[in-house]
Short mmCIF file of C-alpha atoms in Angstrom, two decimals:
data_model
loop_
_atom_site.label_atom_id
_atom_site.label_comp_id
_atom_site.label_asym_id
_atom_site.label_seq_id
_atom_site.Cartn_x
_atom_site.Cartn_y
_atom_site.Cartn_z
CA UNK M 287 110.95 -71.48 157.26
CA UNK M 288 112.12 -74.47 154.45
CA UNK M 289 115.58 -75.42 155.24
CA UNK M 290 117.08 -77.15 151.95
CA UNK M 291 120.01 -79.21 150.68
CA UNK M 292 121.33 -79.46 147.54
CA UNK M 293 123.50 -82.72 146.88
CA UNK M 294 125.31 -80.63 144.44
CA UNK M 295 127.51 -78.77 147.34
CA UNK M 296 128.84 -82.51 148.15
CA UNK M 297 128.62 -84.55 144.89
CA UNK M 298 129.24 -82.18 142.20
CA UNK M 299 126.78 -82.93 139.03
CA UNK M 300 124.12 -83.73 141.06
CA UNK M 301 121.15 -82.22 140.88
CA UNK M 302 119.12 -83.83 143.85
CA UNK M 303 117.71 -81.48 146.20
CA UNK M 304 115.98 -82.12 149.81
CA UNK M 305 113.81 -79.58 151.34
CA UNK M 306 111.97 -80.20 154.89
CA UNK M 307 111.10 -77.75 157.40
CA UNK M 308 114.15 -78.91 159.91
CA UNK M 309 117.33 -81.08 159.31
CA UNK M 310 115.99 -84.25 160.52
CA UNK M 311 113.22 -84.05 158.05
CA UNK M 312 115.96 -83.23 155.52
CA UNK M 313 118.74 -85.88 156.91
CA UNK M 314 115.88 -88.19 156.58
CA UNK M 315 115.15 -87.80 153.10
CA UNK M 316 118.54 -86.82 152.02
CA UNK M 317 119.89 -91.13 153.23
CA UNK M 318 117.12 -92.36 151.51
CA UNK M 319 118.86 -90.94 148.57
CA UNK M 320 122.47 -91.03 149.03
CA UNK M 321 121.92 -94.57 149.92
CA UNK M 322 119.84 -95.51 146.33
CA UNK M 323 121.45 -93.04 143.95
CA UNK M 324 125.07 -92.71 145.36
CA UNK M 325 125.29 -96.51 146.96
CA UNK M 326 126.53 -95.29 150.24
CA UNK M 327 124.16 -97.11 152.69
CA UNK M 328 127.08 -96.38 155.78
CA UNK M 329 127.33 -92.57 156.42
CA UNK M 330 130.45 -91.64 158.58
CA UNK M 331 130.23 -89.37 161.42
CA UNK M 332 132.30 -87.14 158.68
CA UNK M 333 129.98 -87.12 156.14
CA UNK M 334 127.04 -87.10 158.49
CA UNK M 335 128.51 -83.51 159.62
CA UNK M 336 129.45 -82.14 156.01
CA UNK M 337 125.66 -82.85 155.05
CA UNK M 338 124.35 -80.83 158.47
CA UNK M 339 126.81 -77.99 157.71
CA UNK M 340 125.37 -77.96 153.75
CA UNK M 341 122.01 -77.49 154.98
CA UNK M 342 120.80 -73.96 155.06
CA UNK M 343 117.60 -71.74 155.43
CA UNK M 344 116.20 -71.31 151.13
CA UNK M 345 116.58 -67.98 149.96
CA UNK M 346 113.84 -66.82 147.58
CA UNK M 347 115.13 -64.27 145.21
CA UNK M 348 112.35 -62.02 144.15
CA UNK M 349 112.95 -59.70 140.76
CA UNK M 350 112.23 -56.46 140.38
CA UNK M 351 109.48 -55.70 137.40
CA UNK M 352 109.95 -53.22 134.81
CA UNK M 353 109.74 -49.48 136.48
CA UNK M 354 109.46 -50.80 139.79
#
């Protein structure tokens, strides 16, 4: 199952999003750009467990058609 994060739930306006299939993948991805966008190339243990606890399993919303 895709685990995402979106940067938004920790630097509001944001719209950077990092999908993997496990949080490493994700925590991976998700320095890369924190470091290059946000200039933060040192992540605390503090912020290193705000970003785990922001990742979560995506939810795919599906609509109902018309008479369905």
């Amino acid at each position: 199952m895709t685990r995402i994060l979106y940067c938004n739930d920790l630097v509001p306006g944001c719209k950077y999003e990092a999908c993997g299939d496990s949080d490493e993948e994700i925590l991976a991805e998700f320095a890369d750009h924190i470091s290059t966008v946000h200039g933060m190339s040192d992540i605390s243990d503090g912020i290193l467990e705000m970003v785990c606890k922001a990742i979560h399993q995506e939810v795919r919303v599906r609509s109902r058609t018309a008479g369905a």
